[in-house]
């Protein structure tokens, strides 16, 4: 994928860590341009391609979640 993209080369992909609810993958690649708009467009294209490939493989991304428990206020006349 990185070799085929016209603005990227030399990608490094490593399985970095076990996290609380995910397996972390570390990806580094180099962009051949110094034009910031071209860089951002390339970044978006690569990220969308990664997401597309995960979807095709039936894999989901983990999103941080939080559970908040709200207690009922104590009555003033209690």
GROMACS .gro file of N, CA and C in nm, residues 4-48:
model
  135
    4UNK      N    1   0.279   0.172  -0.331
    4UNK     CA    2   0.193   0.209  -0.444
    4UNK      C    3   0.147   0.354  -0.439
    5UNK      N    4   0.148   0.414  -0.320
    5UNK     CA    5   0.103   0.553  -0.308
    5UNK      C    6   0.210   0.645  -0.367
    6UNK      N    7   0.171   0.741  -0.452
    6UNK     CA    8   0.271   0.825  -0.520
    6UNK      C    9   0.350   0.919  -0.427
    7UNK      N   10   0.300   0.946  -0.307
    7UNK     CA   11   0.368   1.042  -0.220
    7UNK      C   12   0.433   0.981  -0.097
    8UNK      N   13   0.437   0.847  -0.087
    8UNK     CA   14   0.497   0.784   0.031
    8UNK      C   15   0.600   0.680  -0.008
    9UNK      N   16   0.688   0.651   0.088
    9UNK     CA   17   0.785   0.542   0.070
    9UNK      C   18   0.837   0.498   0.205
   10UNK      N   19   0.905   0.384   0.208
   10UNK     CA   20   0.974   0.332   0.326
   10UNK      C   21   0.888   0.327   0.452
   11UNK      N   22   0.788   0.242   0.451
   11UNK     CA   23   0.701   0.229   0.569
   11UNK      C   24   0.758   0.129   0.668
   12UNK      N   25   0.736   0.157   0.795
   12UNK     CA   26   0.768   0.065   0.904
   12UNK      C   27   0.638   0.036   0.976
   13UNK      N   28   0.607  -0.093   0.995
   13UNK     CA   29   0.484  -0.132   1.063
   13UNK      C   30   0.521  -0.236   1.169
   14UNK      N   31   0.487  -0.205   1.294
   14UNK     CA   32   0.519  -0.294   1.405
   14UNK      C   33   0.399  -0.309   1.498
   15UNK      N   34   0.385  -0.430   1.552
   15UNK     CA   35   0.289  -0.451   1.660
   15UNK      C   36   0.359  -0.401   1.785
   16UNK      N   37   0.309  -0.294   1.842
   16UNK     CA   38   0.380  -0.223   1.948
   16UNK      C   39   0.347  -0.272   2.088
   17UNK      N   40   0.217  -0.294   2.117
   17UNK     CA   41   0.184  -0.316   2.257
   17UNK      C   42   0.047  -0.380   2.273
   18UNK      N   43   0.029  -0.444   2.387
   18UNK     CA   44  -0.104  -0.482   2.435
   18UNK      C   45  -0.152  -0.365   2.521
   19UNK      N   46  -0.267  -0.310   2.492
   19UNK     CA   47  -0.324  -0.203   2.574
   19UNK      C   48  -0.445  -0.259   2.649
   20UNK      N   49  -0.511  -0.174   2.725
   20UNK     CA   50  -0.623  -0.219   2.808
   20UNK      C   51  -0.732  -0.288   2.727
   21UNK      N   52  -0.763  -0.235   2.611
   21UNK     CA   53  -0.868  -0.296   2.528
   21UNK      C   54  -0.832  -0.292   2.380
   22UNK      N   55  -0.702  -0.302   2.350
   22UNK     CA   56  -0.661  -0.298   2.210
   22UNK      C   57  -0.524  -0.361   2.192
   23UNK      N   58  -0.492  -0.391   2.069
   23UNK     CA   59  -0.357  -0.428   2.028
   23UNK      C   60  -0.305  -0.309   1.949
   24UNK      N   61  -0.200  -0.244   1.997
   24UNK     CA   62  -0.151  -0.121   1.935
   24UNK      C   63  -0.053  -0.152   1.823
   25UNK      N   64  -0.077  -0.092   1.708
   25UNK     CA   65   0.009  -0.106   1.592
   25UNK      C   66   0.075   0.029   1.566
   26UNK      N   67   0.206   0.029   1.547
   26UNK     CA   68   0.284   0.150   1.525
   26UNK      C   69   0.322   0.155   1.378
   27UNK      N   70   0.282   0.262   1.308
   27UNK     CA   71   0.309   0.277   1.165
   27UNK      C   72   0.382   0.408   1.143
   28UNK      N   73   0.496   0.400   1.073
   28UNK     CA   74   0.571   0.519   1.034
   28UNK      C   75   0.598   0.509   0.885
   29UNK      N   76   0.571   0.617   0.813
   29UNK     CA   77   0.607   0.621   0.671
   29UNK      C   78   0.650   0.762   0.636
   30UNK      N   79   0.724   0.773   0.529
   30UNK     CA   80   0.778   0.901   0.488
   30UNK      C   81   0.701   0.954   0.368
   31UNK      N   82   0.676   1.083   0.372
   31UNK     CA   83   0.605   1.150   0.263
   31UNK      C   84   0.708   1.222   0.177
   32UNK      N   85   0.695   1.214   0.046
   32UNK     CA   86   0.793   1.269  -0.047
   32UNK      C   87   0.776   1.419  -0.073
   33UNK      N   88   0.686   1.484  -0.004
   33UNK     CA   89   0.660   1.625  -0.032
   33UNK      C   90   0.681   1.712   0.092
   34UNK      N   91   0.709   1.838   0.069
   34UNK     CA   92   0.714   1.935   0.178
   34UNK      C   93   0.592   2.027   0.173
   35UNK      N   94   0.505   2.005   0.076
   35UNK     CA   95   0.380   2.083   0.065
   35UNK      C   96   0.282   2.029   0.169
   36UNK      N   97   0.244   2.113   0.265
   36UNK     CA   98   0.161   2.067   0.376
   36UNK      C   99   0.025   2.015   0.331
   37UNK      N  100  -0.037   2.079   0.232
   37UNK     CA  101  -0.167   2.033   0.182
   37UNK      C  102  -0.156   1.895   0.118
   38UNK      N  103  -0.049   1.874   0.043
   38UNK     CA  104  -0.027   1.743  -0.020
   38UNK      C  105  -0.001   1.638   0.088
   39UNK      N  106   0.076   1.676   0.190
   39UNK     CA  107   0.102   1.584   0.302
   39UNK      C  108  -0.028   1.544   0.370
   40UNK      N  109  -0.115   1.642   0.402
   40UNK     CA  110  -0.242   1.611   0.468
   40UNK      C  111  -0.332   1.524   0.382
   41UNK      N  112  -0.335   1.552   0.252
   41UNK     CA  113  -0.416   1.469   0.160
   41UNK      C  114  -0.362   1.326   0.157
   42UNK      N  115  -0.230   1.312   0.154
   42UNK     CA  116  -0.168   1.179   0.153
   42UNK      C  117  -0.196   1.105   0.283
   43UNK      N  118  -0.185   1.174   0.395
   43UNK     CA  119  -0.215   1.116   0.526
   43UNK      C  120  -0.358   1.064   0.530
   44UNK      N  121  -0.451   1.144   0.481
   44UNK     CA  122  -0.591   1.103   0.479
   44UNK      C  123  -0.612   0.982   0.389
   45UNK      N  124  -0.551   0.982   0.271
   45UNK     CA  125  -0.564   0.869   0.179
   45UNK      C  126  -0.511   0.740   0.241
   46UNK      N  127  -0.395   0.747   0.304
   46UNK     CA  128  -0.337   0.629   0.368
   46UNK      C  129  -0.426   0.582   0.482
   47UNK      N  130  -0.471   0.673   0.567
   47UNK     CA  131  -0.558   0.635   0.680
   47UNK      C  132  -0.688   0.572   0.632
   48UNK      N  133  -0.747   0.627   0.527
   48UNK     CA  134  -0.870   0.569   0.473
   48UNK      C  135  -0.845   0.430   0.414
   0.00000   0.00000   0.00000
